[in-house]
Short mmCIF file of C-alpha atoms in Angstrom, two decimals:
data_model
loop_
_atom_site.label_atom_id
_atom_site.label_comp_id
_atom_site.label_asym_id
_atom_site.label_seq_id
_atom_site.Cartn_x
_atom_site.Cartn_y
_atom_site.Cartn_z
CA MET D 1 19.58 103.04 51.27
CA LYS D 2 16.18 101.90 50.07
CA LYS D 3 13.96 104.53 48.44
CA TYR D 4 10.65 103.22 49.80
CA GLN D 5 9.65 102.15 53.29
CA ALA D 6 6.45 100.52 52.11
CA ALA D 7 4.59 99.53 48.97
CA VAL D 8 0.80 99.69 49.14
CA PHE D 9 -0.88 97.78 46.31
CA ASP D 10 -4.28 97.96 44.73
CA PHE D 11 -5.56 94.39 44.33
CA ASP D 12 -7.56 93.88 41.11
CA GLY D 13 -5.43 94.69 38.08
CA THR D 14 -2.27 95.18 40.14
CA LEU D 15 -1.58 92.04 42.16
CA ALA D 16 -4.20 89.80 40.60
CA ASP D 17 -5.96 89.47 37.27
CA SER D 18 -9.49 89.16 38.63
CA GLY D 19 -11.15 90.16 35.38
CA GLU D 20 -12.75 86.85 34.49
CA GLY D 21 -14.45 86.42 37.84
CA ILE D 22 -15.63 90.04 38.06
CA ILE D 23 -17.07 90.08 34.53
CA ASN D 24 -18.77 86.70 34.97
CA CYS D 25 -20.39 87.92 38.19
CA VAL D 26 -21.53 91.19 36.59
CA LEU D 27 -23.11 89.20 33.75
CA TYR D 28 -24.83 86.96 36.31
CA ALA D 29 -26.20 90.00 38.18
CA LEU D 30 -27.40 91.72 35.02
CA HIS D 31 -29.10 88.56 33.75
CA LYS D 32 -30.87 88.02 37.08
CA TYR D 33 -31.98 91.66 37.05
CA GLY D 34 -33.28 91.36 33.47
CA ILE D 35 -30.58 93.11 31.42
CA ALA D 36 -29.13 91.17 28.48
CA GLU D 37 -25.51 92.27 28.06
CA THR D 38 -23.27 90.74 25.39
CA ASP D 39 -20.30 93.14 25.44
CA ARG D 40 -17.77 91.65 27.88
CA GLU D 41 -15.21 94.33 27.01
CA LYS D 42 -17.59 97.04 28.25
CA LEU D 43 -17.71 95.31 31.63
CA THR D 44 -14.00 95.81 32.29
CA TYR D 45 -15.20 99.17 33.65
CA PHE D 46 -16.30 97.25 36.77
CA ILE D 47 -12.72 96.24 37.60
CA GLY D 48 -11.56 98.77 40.16
CA PRO D 49 -14.41 101.15 41.01
CA PRO D 50 -17.06 100.31 43.61
CA LEU D 51 -19.73 98.07 42.09
CA PHE D 52 -22.57 100.32 43.28
CA ASP D 53 -21.24 103.29 41.29
CA SER D 54 -20.51 101.20 38.20
CA PHE D 55 -24.02 99.74 38.00
CA ARG D 56 -25.55 103.21 38.38
CA GLU D 57 -23.26 104.88 35.86
CA LEU D 58 -23.32 102.22 33.14
CA TYR D 59 -26.96 101.18 33.35
CA GLY D 60 -28.69 104.24 34.83
CA VAL D 61 -30.41 102.27 37.59
CA SER D 62 -31.70 103.73 40.83
CA ASP D 63 -29.76 103.46 44.08
CA ALA D 64 -32.11 100.71 45.27
CA ASP D 65 -31.65 98.72 42.07
CA ALA D 66 -27.88 99.25 42.18
CA ASP D 67 -27.96 97.69 45.66
CA ARG D 68 -29.94 94.74 44.25
CA LEU D 69 -27.43 94.27 41.46
CA VAL D 70 -24.53 94.33 43.91
CA SER D 71 -26.32 91.66 46.00
CA TYR D 72 -26.81 89.49 42.91
CA TYR D 73 -23.16 89.97 41.97
CA ARG D 74 -22.00 88.81 45.39
CA GLU D 75 -24.21 85.72 45.26
CA ARG D 76 -21.99 84.32 42.53
CA TYR D 77 -18.74 85.92 43.70
CA ARG D 78 -18.89 84.18 47.09
CA THR D 79 -19.12 80.72 45.51
CA LYS D 80 -17.36 81.02 42.14
CA GLY D 81 -16.07 84.48 41.27
CA ALA D 82 -13.47 84.67 44.01
CA LEU D 83 -11.86 81.52 42.61
CA GLU D 84 -11.61 82.97 39.08
CA SER D 85 -8.50 85.02 39.80
CA ARG D 86 -4.80 84.52 39.13
CA LEU D 87 -1.74 86.42 40.25
CA TYR D 88 0.23 88.28 37.62
CA ASP D 89 3.49 86.49 36.84
CA GLY D 90 6.22 87.59 39.23
CA ILE D 91 3.97 89.00 41.97
CA PRO D 92 4.68 86.35 44.66
CA ALA D 93 8.43 86.74 44.17
CA LEU D 94 8.13 90.53 44.21
CA LEU D 95 6.23 90.57 47.51
CA GLN D 96 8.74 88.19 49.08
CA GLU D 97 11.71 90.23 47.88
CA LEU D 98 10.25 93.51 49.10
CA ARG D 99 9.77 92.14 52.61
CA GLN D 100 13.23 90.55 52.58
CA LYS D 101 14.65 94.00 51.78
CA GLY D 102 12.76 95.56 54.69
CA ILE D 103 10.00 97.17 52.59
CA ARG D 104 6.57 96.74 54.17
CA THR D 105 3.71 95.53 51.97
CA ALA D 106 -0.02 96.25 52.12
CA VAL D 107 -3.19 96.11 50.05
CA CYS D 108 -5.53 99.06 49.55
CA SER D 109 -8.64 97.85 47.71
CA SER D 110 -12.23 98.77 46.94
CA LYS D 111 -13.02 95.04 47.04
CA PRO D 112 -14.59 93.87 50.32
CA GLU D 113 -11.90 92.86 52.79
CA LEU D 114 -13.38 89.38 53.24
CA PHE D 115 -12.83 88.68 49.53
CA VAL D 116 -9.35 90.21 49.49
CA ARG D 117 -8.30 87.93 52.33
CA GLN D 118 -10.00 84.88 50.81
CA ILE D 119 -8.35 85.33 47.41
CA SER D 120 -4.96 86.22 48.91
CA GLU D 121 -5.09 83.06 51.01
CA ASN D 122 -6.20 80.91 48.06
CA LEU D 123 -3.36 82.28 45.92
CA GLY D 124 -0.77 81.95 48.67
CA ILE D 125 0.22 85.59 49.19
CA LEU D 126 -1.56 86.37 52.45
CA PRO D 127 1.63 85.68 54.51
CA GLU D 128 3.49 88.23 52.34
CA LEU D 129 1.13 91.09 53.25
CA ASP D 130 1.72 93.18 56.36
CA ALA D 131 -1.68 94.88 56.21
CA ILE D 132 -4.96 94.89 54.28
CA SER D 133 -7.16 97.97 54.03
CA ALA D 134 -10.37 97.30 52.13
CA VAL D 135 -14.05 98.13 52.24
CA THR D 136 -16.96 96.64 54.12
CA PHE D 137 -19.94 95.20 52.25
CA ALA D 138 -21.90 98.37 53.04
CA ASP D 139 -19.25 100.84 51.84
CA LYS D 140 -20.12 102.80 48.66
CA ASN D 141 -17.40 105.46 48.74
CA ALA D 142 -15.30 105.59 45.54
CA ASP D 143 -12.57 107.68 47.20
CA LYS D 144 -9.56 105.47 47.97
CA ALA D 145 -7.68 108.11 49.98
CA PRO D 146 -9.27 107.02 53.30
CA LEU D 147 -8.37 103.41 52.49
CA LEU D 148 -4.77 104.39 51.79
CA GLN D 149 -4.68 106.38 55.02
CA ARG D 150 -5.95 103.35 56.93
CA ALA D 151 -3.34 101.11 55.28
CA LEU D 152 -0.61 103.45 56.50
CA GLN D 153 -2.10 103.49 59.99
CA LEU D 154 -2.07 99.69 60.03
CA LEU D 155 1.58 99.77 58.95
CA GLY D 156 2.37 102.39 61.58
CA LEU D 157 3.82 104.77 58.98
CA PRO D 158 3.06 108.41 58.13
CA ALA D 159 2.18 109.44 54.60
CA SER D 160 5.31 110.51 52.73
CA ARG D 161 7.16 110.16 49.43
CA GLU D 162 8.82 107.09 50.96
CA ILE D 163 5.51 105.26 50.57
CA ALA D 164 4.63 103.91 47.10
CA MET D 165 0.95 103.57 46.22
CA VAL D 166 0.82 101.11 43.33
CA GLY D 167 -2.26 100.71 41.16
CA ASP D 168 -3.72 100.39 37.68
CA ARG D 169 -6.54 102.94 37.80
CA HIS D 170 -6.95 106.67 38.35
CA PHE D 171 -8.56 106.05 41.75
CA ASP D 172 -5.22 104.73 43.02
CA MET D 173 -3.19 107.63 41.67
CA ALA D 174 -5.70 110.15 43.05
CA ALA D 175 -5.37 108.63 46.53
CA ALA D 176 -1.58 108.86 46.36
CA VAL D 177 -1.70 112.48 45.22
CA ALA D 178 -4.20 113.38 47.95
CA LEU D 179 -2.01 111.93 50.72
CA GLY D 180 1.34 112.97 49.26
CA THR D 181 2.78 109.50 48.68
CA ALA D 182 4.56 108.35 45.52
CA ALA D 183 2.08 107.37 42.79
CA ILE D 184 3.27 104.33 40.83
CA GLY D 185 0.99 103.23 38.01
CA VAL D 186 0.96 99.83 36.32
CA SER D 187 -0.29 99.61 32.75
CA TYR D 188 -0.39 95.81 32.64
CA GLY D 189 -3.72 95.92 34.51
CA PHE D 190 -7.05 97.37 33.43
CA GLY D 191 -6.23 101.08 33.17
CA THR D 192 -4.25 102.81 30.45
CA ALA D 193 -0.99 104.70 30.69
CA GLU D 194 -2.87 107.84 29.63
CA GLU D 195 -5.40 107.41 32.46
CA LEU D 196 -2.61 106.96 34.98
CA GLN D 197 -0.58 109.93 33.72
CA THR D 198 -3.63 112.20 33.75
CA ALA D 199 -4.34 111.16 37.36
CA GLY D 200 -0.84 112.12 38.49
CA ALA D 201 1.32 108.99 38.26
CA ASP D 202 4.98 109.66 39.02
CA ARG D 203 6.14 106.49 37.26
CA ILE D 204 4.40 103.83 35.17
CA ALA D 205 5.49 100.19 34.97
CA LYS D 206 4.52 98.22 31.89
CA THR D 207 5.40 94.88 33.50
CA VAL D 208 5.86 93.36 36.95
CA GLY D 209 9.59 93.32 36.18
CA GLU D 210 9.59 97.08 35.63
CA LEU D 211 7.59 97.52 38.83
CA ARG D 212 10.23 95.54 40.73
CA THR D 213 12.96 97.81 39.38
CA ILE D 214 11.07 100.92 40.48
CA LEU D 215 10.23 99.68 43.97
CA LEU D 216 13.74 98.42 44.70
CA GLU D 217 15.56 101.56 43.56
CA GLU D 218 18.05 103.03 45.94
CA ALA D 219 17.44 106.56 47.26
#
């Protein structure tokens, strides 16, 4: 008997390495705004949280200027940034195997849904996803619990320990803890094992192979 009925995945840092595109678009936005940033490593902070919050927190800008920066970011993301993503090795096969074993799959992301669908289609995994729960362009809420709840509604499943929320950042683990689902962290993305443990991860996978083992365990 399978342990999980569904696996709900964060997108950036969990299914796809979107780091290059995100960082390039942040640099574009900052340059257009008038901020000269040379530390690319610092900008990995933008991978996961809502852009609006990240611009405010890292650069101390006003709400209005954070909105401007997000608009600049999306100028480049629409034409170039969305194409600067790659799937982590083993992800397509994992999604296919999960669905073959009767485990539903979904995405729960703070990236706008239009971009999630566009990238998923470009990378060939859109047919392997049963549902996508992501934000609108106007959404500024950093709490992923409502997004996880919506993903479960789209799947037609109640929140339970038979649902695995899989992600690389504390936002993902916090959503799982809030709804009472299993919290499965992945440390191959952009968060650390320490961050995931502190946020309440039940298990942490260092590789996609380890994640497969966890998700396909028998109850």
